[in-house]
Amino acid sequence: MTPEIDIADVDRLVAECGTGRDALIPILHALQRRYRYLPEAALRRVCEVTEITPADVDSVSTFFPQFRRRPAGRHTISVCDGTACHLKGAPDVHEALAETLGLAPGEDTDRDLNFTLQMVRCLGCCTLAPAVQIDDVTYGHVRPEMAPRILEDFQAHRDKKDRRGEGQGDAEPVTAAELRIGLGSCCVAGGSGQIRQALLETCDRFGLGVRIKPVSCVGMCHQTPMVQIVFPDRSPITYAKVRAEDVPSLVLAHFTPRKPLARLRAATDTWLQRLYTDETDSAPERHAIRPDSPAVEDFLGVQFRIATESCGEADPTDLEEYQRRGGFAALRRCLAPLGGPPPQEGMPLDPPAVIAVIEESGLRGRGGAGFPAARKWRAVRDAPGGPKIIICNGDEGDPGAFMDRMMLESFTYRIIEGMIIASIAVGAHHGIFYLRAEYPLAVERVRGALRRCAEAGLLGDRILGSRHAFKAEVREGAGAFVCGEETALIASLEGRRPTPRLRPPFPARQGLHGRPTLVNNVETLAMVPWIIRNGPAAFAAFGTPGSKGTKVFSLAGKIRRGGLIEVPMGLTVRQIVEAVGGGVPEGRTLKAVQIGGPSGGCIPAELADLPVDFEALLSAGSMMGSGGFVVMDDTDCMVEMTHYFLSFTQLESCGRCVPCRVGTKMLLEILDRLCTGKGKPEDLEELERLAPAIRKQSLCGLGRTAPNPVLTGLRYFRDEFKAHVEGRCPAHKCKALITYSITENCIGCTKCAQRCPSDAIRPAPYRVHEIDMSKCVRCHACFEVCPVGAVKVE
Amino acid sequence: MPRLKMDGREMQVAGGATLLEAARAAGIEIPTLCYLKETGPLTSCMLCVVKDLATGRLVPSCAVAAEDGMEICTTDDDVMAARRETLTMLLNEHVGDCEGPCSRMCPAGLDIPRMLRYIAAGDADAAARLAKRDLVFPATLGCVCSAPCERVCRRKQYDKTIEIRHAHRFLGETPGDFPIAAGQTGQSVAVVGAGLAGLAAAWTLVMRGHACRVYEKRDIACAALRGLPAEKLPPEILDAEIAAVQRIGVETHFGEAVDTLNALLEVHDAVIVACGLEHAEDGRVFDAPEDVMAVRAVGHGKKAAFAADAFLRGVPPPPAKMFNSTLGPRLEPAELPAYAVERLQPSPPGSTDALIREAARCLHCDCHKIVTCKLRQYAEEYGLAPQIRRTMPRMSLLPIERYGEVIFETGKCIRCGICVEMTRAAGLPLGMTMTGRGLGSYPRPAFGGPLAAGLGPLAEACARACPTAALAIRTHEERE
């Protein structure tokens, strides 16, 4: 079974990645791409021909779950267990897939080495929850019973995979109007690849001279795939949830074919009707999205876009367009004092002035802790030693967060511009984009954009003819939440085991290879060009006294309109949930929002008028984190949610320091007991003792914030925790604590029996059905399918 | 040269010195597990936390540089609570027995594994002295003991228990006297009752240098045992061991009933009541109740003697129980391969050879660093309850590996990384490396190689540097 390892092959891969210690992760990625796992013979060869030691190879490759040391299947099925997917039943989906593949417990690969099944942290398609990815095809809204059909569908489609939307040159020549299609990951997952294909075919068939333009993420992930028709003289028309078969009619409703085809045009009405009708229960729903009334105006109304400026308007890969829209104007101002061309607008800014502008704007780091950006920049600038380095931290690992991915995919040039400006300000000449390998599109986009920038003289030895030299490269992470912590991130770049170290010394003084290193989050850098262009006052006009500007959130969970949003700091929780998100779905009530992912905490509905800014969130026991904003309704159990977050942090704990390594496991054990009806009266007390201890005694931010979900849970939902000690789950969510029964209202339609995956309900036409609780797996399917609400959960 | 204040004391230290170095230079004790001067701070155990009074934060003193104007507290309630919490966490993930289950169960506290090791090494004399010291009546108990030790012997899960009771009976029947170790204190103790408890107490006190007189209203010692059939307890065995007690200098007064203790307290410095006599509370009187279970009676006698001894010396009474990590009563079936057990048939004792073969069956499941394990020392020092409060279920026992004289018990590892750093610094071709992540991270020889490749010539140095018994030297480390 072990494939033969060709030494020459390994040597070639090593030659591409380098032989230094810091080439370790790139080499491991390359080997895994080549062999789908890391064969030991290849690893031994790597140690022979590089500076990398066996100890480093072993300790790094076993740290990252993305690296496999056992042979893998030809295709990888990733079941997303991010917050939103978990809420919507991802574990059941995983179980169903395992069963379909005939996997024994503990196995992850089928006998023929066809598929390897894995549970992954957030795929970043929260609005499609629960989502399953097979290689690069994403299936949204998956239900357990769809497992066999998904595998069939994948096998069938494997050969004609949709081409992804990179490549600006292949669009039709521009005419008066253009058709825009979102090609962010969510949109692609939602089927925009096929839509684009259909648009191309339609335009081709009918000879329409319409430009089809791939654009950045529109931020309305709940509406994907979306097609926007833009006329030069009229306001654009947006179509949501478009299906490939609708495309011809859609196009022909607006454009007159050169060859008249009245027959097709007549179909338009039918299509328009269908656009807003419910999706039927058909087929693997690669692009079936529940219809909500698209209150597009509200969604966009209270938002203000800085980091996500020109969202949904610009082609993210088109450098010229970015420049036409004011891109790199900010950079030109900063380059002018360094011998660059005079700026087209605004005064030149020398490096200290750049830092002064950022300081005046009040910009705080968007990675979580909110450290003032200007102070960090100045620290790096003033740090002795060099050459200095900039790292863009794109290792977004919070389950339930996807804004870094969206920004990297959609506003690539803006982030690059922000980074170059930062490099001028701090005097750095080398930049690194540290990106999650799970975001292939983001990696591809950034690589492409860096290449085009270099070609255009925006990166290189003499940027735009100035004296400033700056080059940047992309480095891929390998799936470790702890790498979001800057010292761990740096360790992994150096080819060491990514365990955080004590700060100080801060990376600003002693970072990558001991050099002064600026580590900034994606969003922080994306804010920079706008601030320079519009002035610090314009930025500081948004927000609250301590938290200026806007903040990007990924809004997900039990909400009508999820997506990537950017709102002024200080908007209340309620405004975000209701005005932007359209509130919780009909018939449900808001229970809490979870901000900041596993490091953050829950904010209860009673505190919905809390302004969302750094200080207010901290005072409420939560934190900004990197910006996951997950909405929970009355059917969500806070204990189960807390358990979920702790199981995440416990798995992600690097294991270096005791309080985090053992403490999180202890918390998880107690929560486990509570969720399975084995709680003890002293459990709450123990949680209350342990959680603060872990917070005070852990080495890094991961450990120090890991107990936040527990602390906020106990603070705001103590009664619910108490109920679990008594063996009750008020939200009817914890499976061990609930039973299902069917009331006299049953009309004997047998629907529940048909849906029951475990034969716990015997079909009994026209009679009241019964549930055999010994067989029931509490999948909730009967409850959902019952037309008369006769299924009771207690 | 930063000046700072630690526990209220002004001090000046060399630039770059850590808080831990500053404390040690000033004689302030800070506990550490993962700190080793040669490897530098690893900030793993977090036991060395101290409080920075300026911020109120707890910081690992091993890694934080002393700075001018700092005010540090190393002992307040927060610091102590944090250390206790950390120790509790470490012990929650600790997989291993401190004491072997056998000696933990023995009411008389016989150090059974050590006795068996002496036997197996061919040193029957040392074994006999140990048995005599701990049991006082090793042969008698060898006849009558209900042997709780054998009920919990881990070997039982593989084949049959070690025949511990027979072993100490055999040793007890070996002729030879026990030398008195301590010098005379000039103090005297009266013991009321010459049963096993009373005589064990008296023997223990004499061994510790006190004069001792036993009063017994009957004409004979250990009357309760005399009713047993001779095939169960041959009278000559009991008589010989009583005679041995008398021979070391215990005065026995038979036929002298004691009604009140006042008269005794006038003549003696302390009294041990080993007969159930009712008496008033008095700081000088210690109870050693007799018990139907013979070995428990001996245990009571010893305990009363220890307490009386401490009282006479003016030192605090010894702790009732030392801290003990334990694997619990039974190993899971999947854990059995952890001890590489050679299938040795039980050898019914009868000859010294058979005894040696039997003793060699001992798994040595007690800790290899019974004296020097820092984790246990700190657990004692920080007053953790003798048995850990388990918040998480015990983790699985993993196979115990050997390389020469060095033994590697993964479950006792605190993941400090000292062995990893040592082998890396020495430039071993493979060396040890930290693998996995979180609770599943363990030091392993690189590329899953044998321990020989991981530790190489540093094996013994690593074993000595290891703060727990994860890496230990197999040769016996024995308690006194």
mmCIF file of N, CA and C in Angstrom, chain A residues 40 43-44 47 54-60 62-65 69 479-481 497 502 650-659 661-663 665-666 669-670 673 680 686 689-690 693-694 696-699 704, chain B residues 41-46 49 57-58 60 63-64 67 78 81-83 85-86 88-90 92-93 389-393 413-415 424 429-439 441 444-448:
data_model
loop_
_atom_site.group_PDB
_atom_site.id
_atom_site.type_symbol
_atom_site.label_atom_id
_atom_site.label_comp_id
_atom_site.label_asym_id
_atom_site.label_seq_id
_atom_site.Cartn_x
_atom_site.Cartn_y
_atom_site.Cartn_z
ATOM 1 N N GLU A 40 7.488 8.232 5.554
ATOM 2 C CA GLU A 40 8.663 8.400 6.406
ATOM 3 C C GLU A 40 9.956 8.418 5.589
ATOM 4 N N LEU A 43 10.555 11.793 4.435
ATOM 5 C CA LEU A 43 10.956 12.695 5.517
ATOM 6 C C LEU A 43 12.426 12.475 5.878
ATOM 7 N N ARG A 44 12.823 11.203 5.881
ATOM 8 C CA ARG A 44 14.229 10.912 6.199
ATOM 9 C C ARG A 44 15.152 11.530 5.148
ATOM 10 N N CYS A 47 15.674 15.171 5.747
ATOM 11 C CA CYS A 47 16.667 15.460 6.789
ATOM 12 C C CYS A 47 18.093 15.305 6.258
ATOM 13 N N PRO A 54 15.607 15.435 12.219
ATOM 14 C CA PRO A 54 14.488 14.517 12.444
ATOM 15 C C PRO A 54 13.602 14.988 13.592
ATOM 16 N N ALA A 55 14.216 15.542 14.621
ATOM 17 C CA ALA A 55 13.423 16.003 15.765
ATOM 18 C C ALA A 55 12.447 17.088 15.328
ATOM 19 N N ASP A 56 12.897 18.018 14.480
ATOM 20 C CA ASP A 56 12.008 19.078 13.996
ATOM 21 C C ASP A 56 10.901 18.511 13.125
ATOM 22 N N VAL A 57 11.267 17.617 12.219
ATOM 23 C CA VAL A 57 10.271 17.038 11.313
ATOM 24 C C VAL A 57 9.172 16.354 12.112
ATOM 25 N N ASP A 58 9.582 15.554 13.077
ATOM 26 C CA ASP A 58 8.603 14.814 13.860
ATOM 27 C C ASP A 58 7.732 15.735 14.690
ATOM 28 N N SER A 59 8.368 16.680 15.335
ATOM 29 C CA SER A 59 7.599 17.480 16.270
ATOM 30 C C SER A 59 6.665 18.431 15.528
ATOM 31 N N VAL A 60 7.071 18.938 14.381
ATOM 32 C CA VAL A 60 6.192 19.845 13.628
ATOM 33 C C VAL A 60 5.116 19.058 12.872
ATOM 34 N N THR A 62 3.798 16.215 13.481
ATOM 35 C CA THR A 62 2.757 15.590 14.304
ATOM 36 C C THR A 62 1.927 16.625 15.038
ATOM 37 N N PHE A 63 2.378 17.858 15.021
ATOM 38 C CA PHE A 63 1.627 18.911 15.707
ATOM 39 C C PHE A 63 0.400 19.324 14.899
ATOM 40 N N PHE A 64 0.590 19.437 13.586
ATOM 41 C CA PHE A 64 -0.485 19.946 12.731
ATOM 42 C C PHE A 64 -1.367 18.812 12.237
ATOM 43 N N PRO A 65 -2.648 18.885 12.515
ATOM 44 C CA PRO A 65 -3.520 17.792 12.062
ATOM 45 C C PRO A 65 -3.589 17.702 10.541
ATOM 46 N N ARG A 69 0.512 11.178 8.622
ATOM 47 C CA ARG A 69 1.637 10.261 8.570
ATOM 48 C C ARG A 69 1.180 8.890 8.083
ATOM 49 N N GLY A 479 -3.074 24.474 9.835
ATOM 50 C CA GLY A 479 -4.226 24.093 10.633
ATOM 51 C C GLY A 479 -3.971 24.029 12.119
ATOM 52 N N ALA A 480 -3.525 25.118 12.693
ATOM 53 C CA ALA A 480 -3.408 25.160 14.145
ATOM 54 C C ALA A 480 -3.886 26.524 14.614
ATOM 55 N N PHE A 481 -4.914 26.510 15.426
ATOM 56 C CA PHE A 481 -5.499 27.748 15.945
ATOM 57 C C PHE A 481 -4.437 28.568 16.675
ATOM 58 N N ARG A 497 8.407 23.934 16.315
ATOM 59 C CA ARG A 497 7.113 23.573 16.850
ATOM 60 C C ARG A 497 6.393 24.851 17.280
ATOM 61 N N LEU A 502 6.767 33.179 26.143
ATOM 62 C CA LEU A 502 6.406 34.309 26.981
ATOM 63 C C LEU A 502 6.789 35.610 26.283
ATOM 64 N N GLN A 650 -9.662 22.951 23.687
ATOM 65 C CA GLN A 650 -8.908 21.849 24.283
ATOM 66 C C GLN A 650 -8.101 21.130 23.205
ATOM 67 N N LEU A 651 -8.732 20.930 22.052
ATOM 68 C CA LEU A 651 -8.013 20.277 20.951
ATOM 69 C C LEU A 651 -6.893 21.157 20.410
ATOM 70 N N GLU A 652 -7.102 22.462 20.480
ATOM 71 C CA GLU A 652 -6.125 23.378 19.882
ATOM 72 C C GLU A 652 -5.024 23.776 20.855
ATOM 73 N N SER A 653 -5.177 23.437 22.120
ATOM 74 C CA SER A 653 -4.133 23.760 23.085
ATOM 75 C C SER A 653 -2.836 23.109 22.624
ATOM 76 N N CYS A 654 -1.759 23.889 22.639
ATOM 77 C CA CYS A 654 -0.517 23.326 22.098
ATOM 78 C C CYS A 654 0.082 22.319 23.061
ATOM 79 N N GLY A 655 -0.260 22.431 24.341
ATOM 80 C CA GLY A 655 0.221 21.455 25.314
ATOM 81 C C GLY A 655 1.462 21.876 26.059
ATOM 82 N N ARG A 656 1.926 23.077 25.778
ATOM 83 C CA ARG A 656 3.171 23.470 26.425
ATOM 84 C C ARG A 656 2.978 23.763 27.915
ATOM 85 N N CYS A 657 2.009 24.597 28.246
ATOM 86 C CA CYS A 657 1.876 24.939 29.664
ATOM 87 C C CYS A 657 0.718 24.171 30.291
ATOM 88 N N VAL A 658 0.915 23.849 31.552
ATOM 89 C CA VAL A 658 -0.006 22.963 32.257
ATOM 90 C C VAL A 658 -1.427 23.525 32.384
ATOM 91 N N PRO A 659 -1.588 24.796 32.766
ATOM 92 C CA PRO A 659 -2.954 25.273 32.998
ATOM 93 C C PRO A 659 -3.843 25.130 31.768
ATOM 94 N N ARG A 661 -3.106 23.084 28.978
ATOM 95 C CA ARG A 661 -3.153 21.700 28.516
ATOM 96 C C ARG A 661 -4.109 20.860 29.355
ATOM 97 N N VAL A 662 -3.977 20.936 30.663
ATOM 98 C CA VAL A 662 -4.797 20.093 31.525
ATOM 99 C C VAL A 662 -6.085 20.807 31.937
ATOM 100 N N GLY A 663 -5.950 22.098 32.210
ATOM 101 C CA GLY A 663 -7.111 22.836 32.698
ATOM 102 C C GLY A 663 -8.273 22.818 31.724
ATOM 103 N N LYS A 665 -8.917 20.613 29.559
ATOM 104 C CA LYS A 665 -9.487 19.264 29.534
ATOM 105 C C LYS A 665 -10.389 19.048 30.751
ATOM 106 N N MET A 666 -9.986 19.594 31.883
ATOM 107 C CA MET A 666 -10.799 19.445 33.076
ATOM 108 C C MET A 666 -12.131 20.178 32.910
ATOM 109 N N GLU A 669 -14.273 18.132 30.640
ATOM 110 C CA GLU A 669 -14.834 16.947 31.288
ATOM 111 C C GLU A 669 -16.087 17.293 32.084
ATOM 112 N N ILE A 670 -16.004 18.412 32.801
ATOM 113 C CA ILE A 670 -17.159 18.811 33.608
ATOM 114 C C ILE A 670 -18.335 19.148 32.685
ATOM 115 N N ARG A 673 -19.922 16.130 31.393
ATOM 116 C CA ARG A 673 -20.829 15.528 32.384
ATOM 117 C C ARG A 673 -22.164 16.244 32.361
ATOM 118 N N LYS A 680 -22.690 16.819 38.616
ATOM 119 C CA LYS A 680 -22.721 16.704 40.070
ATOM 120 C C LYS A 680 -22.925 18.095 40.638
ATOM 121 N N GLU A 686 -16.743 23.936 40.836
ATOM 122 C CA GLU A 686 -15.435 23.579 40.299
ATOM 123 C C GLU A 686 -15.143 24.386 39.026
ATOM 124 N N ARG A 689 -13.995 27.712 39.998
ATOM 125 C CA ARG A 689 -12.646 27.786 40.547
ATOM 126 C C ARG A 689 -11.608 27.631 39.429
ATOM 127 N N LEU A 690 -11.885 26.654 38.548
ATOM 128 C CA LEU A 690 -10.918 26.329 37.503
ATOM 129 C C LEU A 690 -10.778 27.429 36.456
ATOM 130 N N ALA A 693 -8.593 30.258 37.271
ATOM 131 C CA ALA A 693 -7.215 29.793 37.445
ATOM 132 C C ALA A 693 -6.538 29.650 36.088
ATOM 133 N N ILE A 694 -7.251 29.085 35.127
ATOM 134 C CA ILE A 694 -6.681 28.915 33.793
ATOM 135 C C ILE A 694 -6.413 30.284 33.174
ATOM 136 N N LYS A 696 -5.714 33.047 34.681
ATOM 137 C CA LYS A 696 -4.598 33.759 35.312
ATOM 138 C C LYS A 696 -3.251 33.086 35.073
ATOM 139 N N GLN A 697 -3.256 31.768 34.911
ATOM 140 C CA GLN A 697 -1.991 31.055 34.973
ATOM 141 C C GLN A 697 -1.454 30.564 33.634
ATOM 142 N N SER A 698 -2.249 30.717 32.562
ATOM 143 C CA SER A 698 -1.760 30.197 31.288
ATOM 144 C C SER A 698 -0.704 31.113 30.702
ATOM 145 N N LEU A 699 0.070 30.539 29.806
ATOM 146 C CA LEU A 699 1.208 31.279 29.251
ATOM 147 C C LEU A 699 0.791 32.280 28.179
ATOM 148 N N ARG A 704 -5.292 31.961 28.158
ATOM 149 C CA ARG A 704 -5.851 32.993 29.018
ATOM 150 C C ARG A 704 -7.301 33.317 28.650
ATOM 151 N N PRO B 41 14.796 28.664 30.479
ATOM 152 C CA PRO B 41 13.379 28.570 30.829
ATOM 153 C C PRO B 41 12.565 27.877 29.732
ATOM 154 N N LEU B 42 11.734 26.958 30.130
ATOM 155 C CA LEU B 42 10.859 26.267 29.174
ATOM 156 C C LEU B 42 9.397 26.673 29.376
ATOM 157 N N THR B 43 9.131 27.425 30.432
ATOM 158 C CA THR B 43 7.773 27.903 30.753
ATOM 159 C C THR B 43 6.704 26.865 30.455
ATOM 160 N N SER B 44 6.870 25.701 31.026
ATOM 161 C CA SER B 44 5.887 24.656 30.790
ATOM 162 C C SER B 44 5.090 24.358 32.053
ATOM 163 N N CYS B 45 5.777 24.152 33.183
ATOM 164 C CA CYS B 45 5.035 23.698 34.369
ATOM 165 C C CYS B 45 4.252 24.828 35.024
ATOM 166 N N MET B 46 4.713 26.048 34.886
ATOM 167 C CA MET B 46 4.062 27.228 35.455
ATOM 168 C C MET B 46 3.895 27.139 36.976
ATOM 169 N N VAL B 49 5.253 30.399 39.332
ATOM 170 C CA VAL B 49 4.624 31.721 39.226
ATOM 171 C C VAL B 49 4.833 32.535 40.506
ATOM 172 N N ARG B 57 -0.508 40.523 38.102
ATOM 173 C CA ARG B 57 -0.509 39.307 37.288
ATOM 174 C C ARG B 57 0.466 38.282 37.828
ATOM 175 N N LEU B 58 0.135 37.024 37.570
ATOM 176 C CA LEU B 58 1.043 35.952 37.931
ATOM 177 C C LEU B 58 1.958 35.703 36.741
ATOM 178 N N PRO B 60 5.589 33.588 35.227
ATOM 179 C CA PRO B 60 6.547 32.526 35.505
ATOM 180 C C PRO B 60 7.921 33.117 35.823
ATOM 181 N N ALA B 63 11.235 32.791 33.630
ATOM 182 C CA ALA B 63 11.452 33.393 32.315
ATOM 183 C C ALA B 63 11.385 34.912 32.326
ATOM 184 N N VAL B 64 10.945 35.497 33.429
ATOM 185 C CA VAL B 64 10.787 36.947 33.443
ATOM 186 C C VAL B 64 12.056 37.582 34.023
ATOM 187 N N GLU B 67 13.548 43.462 36.667
ATOM 188 C CA GLU B 67 13.702 44.821 36.173
ATOM 189 C C GLU B 67 13.708 45.801 37.328
ATOM 190 N N ASP B 78 -2.788 34.124 46.494
ATOM 191 C CA ASP B 78 -2.997 33.885 45.059
ATOM 192 C C ASP B 78 -1.919 32.970 44.492
ATOM 193 N N ALA B 81 -2.308 29.460 45.911
ATOM 194 C CA ALA B 81 -3.483 28.799 45.330
ATOM 195 C C ALA B 81 -3.179 28.394 43.889
ATOM 196 N N ALA B 82 -2.491 29.281 43.175
ATOM 197 C CA ALA B 82 -2.168 28.973 41.780
ATOM 198 C C ALA B 82 -1.274 27.742 41.706
ATOM 199 N N ARG B 83 -0.291 27.676 42.594
ATOM 200 C CA ARG B 83 0.608 26.518 42.563
ATOM 201 C C ARG B 83 -0.135 25.251 42.917
ATOM 202 N N GLU B 85 -3.249 24.700 42.398
ATOM 203 C CA GLU B 85 -4.104 24.373 41.252
ATOM 204 C C GLU B 85 -3.277 23.684 40.157
ATOM 205 N N THR B 86 -2.090 24.225 39.907
ATOM 206 C CA THR B 86 -1.229 23.637 38.880
ATOM 207 C C THR B 86 -0.836 22.212 39.253
ATOM 208 N N THR B 88 -2.485 20.200 41.159
ATOM 209 C CA THR B 88 -3.678 19.361 41.018
ATOM 210 C C THR B 88 -3.877 18.977 39.562
ATOM 211 N N MET B 89 -3.650 19.938 38.668
ATOM 212 C CA MET B 89 -3.792 19.638 37.237
ATOM 213 C C MET B 89 -2.763 18.595 36.810
ATOM 214 N N LEU B 90 -1.517 18.818 37.220
ATOM 215 C CA LEU B 90 -0.458 17.878 36.827
ATOM 216 C C LEU B 90 -0.768 16.476 37.341
ATOM 217 N N ASN B 92 -3.707 15.316 37.931
ATOM 218 C CA ASN B 92 -4.858 14.773 37.215
ATOM 219 C C ASN B 92 -4.428 14.063 35.944
ATOM 220 N N GLU B 93 -3.343 14.522 35.342
ATOM 221 C CA GLU B 93 -2.907 13.852 34.120
ATOM 222 C C GLU B 93 -1.795 12.836 34.400
ATOM 223 N N ARG B 389 -7.969 14.783 43.844
ATOM 224 C CA ARG B 389 -9.361 14.963 43.459
ATOM 225 C C ARG B 389 -9.390 14.907 41.931
ATOM 226 N N ARG B 390 -10.041 13.919 41.402
ATOM 227 C CA ARG B 390 -10.020 13.723 39.958
ATOM 228 C C ARG B 390 -11.137 14.491 39.282
ATOM 229 N N THR B 391 -10.755 15.429 38.437
ATOM 230 C CA THR B 391 -11.765 16.133 37.656
ATOM 231 C C THR B 391 -11.891 15.461 36.305
ATOM 232 N N MET B 392 -10.790 14.939 35.828
ATOM 233 C CA MET B 392 -10.865 14.206 34.564
ATOM 234 C C MET B 392 -10.471 12.758 34.810
ATOM 235 N N PRO B 393 -11.028 11.853 34.052
ATOM 236 C CA PRO B 393 -10.701 10.448 34.269
ATOM 237 C C PRO B 393 -9.217 10.206 34.027
ATOM 238 N N CYS B 413 5.115 11.668 32.483
ATOM 239 C CA CYS B 413 5.792 12.817 31.876
ATOM 240 C C CYS B 413 4.956 14.075 32.073
ATOM 241 N N ILE B 414 5.611 15.166 32.442
ATOM 242 C CA ILE B 414 4.896 16.440 32.549
ATOM 243 C C ILE B 414 5.174 17.323 31.330
ATOM 244 N N ARG B 415 5.745 16.761 30.282
ATOM 245 C CA ARG B 415 6.012 17.462 29.016
ATOM 246 C C ARG B 415 6.821 18.730 29.193
ATOM 247 N N ARG B 424 18.879 17.612 22.132
ATOM 248 C CA ARG B 424 19.097 18.527 21.003
ATOM 249 C C ARG B 424 20.431 19.251 21.155
ATOM 250 N N PRO B 429 22.044 12.392 16.642
ATOM 251 C CA PRO B 429 21.511 12.304 15.279
ATOM 252 C C PRO B 429 19.979 12.246 15.259
ATOM 253 N N LEU B 430 19.375 11.507 16.167
ATOM 254 C CA LEU B 430 17.918 11.504 16.226
ATOM 255 C C LEU B 430 17.447 12.325 17.426
ATOM 256 N N GLY B 431 17.692 11.849 18.610
ATOM 257 C CA GLY B 431 17.318 12.617 19.788
ATOM 258 C C GLY B 431 15.857 12.475 20.132
ATOM 259 N N MET B 432 15.496 13.061 21.267
ATOM 260 C CA MET B 432 14.096 13.058 21.668
ATOM 261 C C MET B 432 13.431 14.274 21.025
ATOM 262 N N THR B 433 12.136 14.153 20.756
ATOM 263 C CA THR B 433 11.423 15.297 20.206
ATOM 264 C C THR B 433 10.016 15.311 20.777
ATOM 265 N N MET B 434 9.446 16.501 20.896
ATOM 266 C CA MET B 434 8.084 16.586 21.421
ATOM 267 C C MET B 434 7.133 16.345 20.260
ATOM 268 N N THR B 435 6.331 15.297 20.356
ATOM 269 C CA THR B 435 5.422 14.975 19.256
ATOM 270 C C THR B 435 3.991 15.267 19.668
ATOM 271 N N GLY B 436 3.115 15.323 18.678
ATOM 272 C CA GLY B 436 1.696 15.495 18.962
ATOM 273 C C GLY B 436 1.399 16.879 19.492
ATOM 274 N N ARG B 437 0.251 17.002 20.085
ATOM 275 C CA ARG B 437 -0.195 18.309 20.507
ATOM 276 C C ARG B 437 -1.070 18.168 21.756
ATOM 277 N N GLY B 438 -1.087 19.204 22.547
ATOM 278 C CA GLY B 438 -1.987 19.264 23.701
ATOM 279 C C GLY B 438 -1.748 18.117 24.661
ATOM 280 N N LEU B 439 -2.854 17.559 25.158
ATOM 281 C CA LEU B 439 -2.734 16.452 26.107
ATOM 282 C C LEU B 439 -2.039 15.260 25.476
ATOM 283 N N SER B 441 0.577 15.381 23.617
ATOM 284 C CA SER B 441 1.977 15.606 23.253
ATOM 285 C C SER B 441 2.883 14.858 24.217
ATOM 286 N N ARG B 444 9.228 11.809 22.358
ATOM 287 C CA ARG B 444 9.465 10.490 21.776
ATOM 288 C C ARG B 444 10.796 10.541 21.035
ATOM 289 N N PRO B 445 11.421 9.389 20.888
ATOM 290 C CA PRO B 445 12.589 9.379 20.009
ATOM 291 C C PRO B 445 12.128 9.746 18.597
ATOM 292 N N ALA B 446 12.909 10.572 17.889
ATOM 293 C CA ALA B 446 12.488 11.027 16.568
ATOM 294 C C ALA B 446 12.276 9.844 15.625
ATOM 295 N N PHE B 447 11.333 10.006 14.704
ATOM 296 C CA PHE B 447 10.945 8.963 13.751
ATOM 297 C C PHE B 447 10.562 7.663 14.442
ATOM 298 N N GLY B 448 10.015 7.801 15.651
ATOM 299 C CA GLY B 448 9.516 6.616 16.336
ATOM 300 C C GLY B 448 10.578 5.576 16.606
#
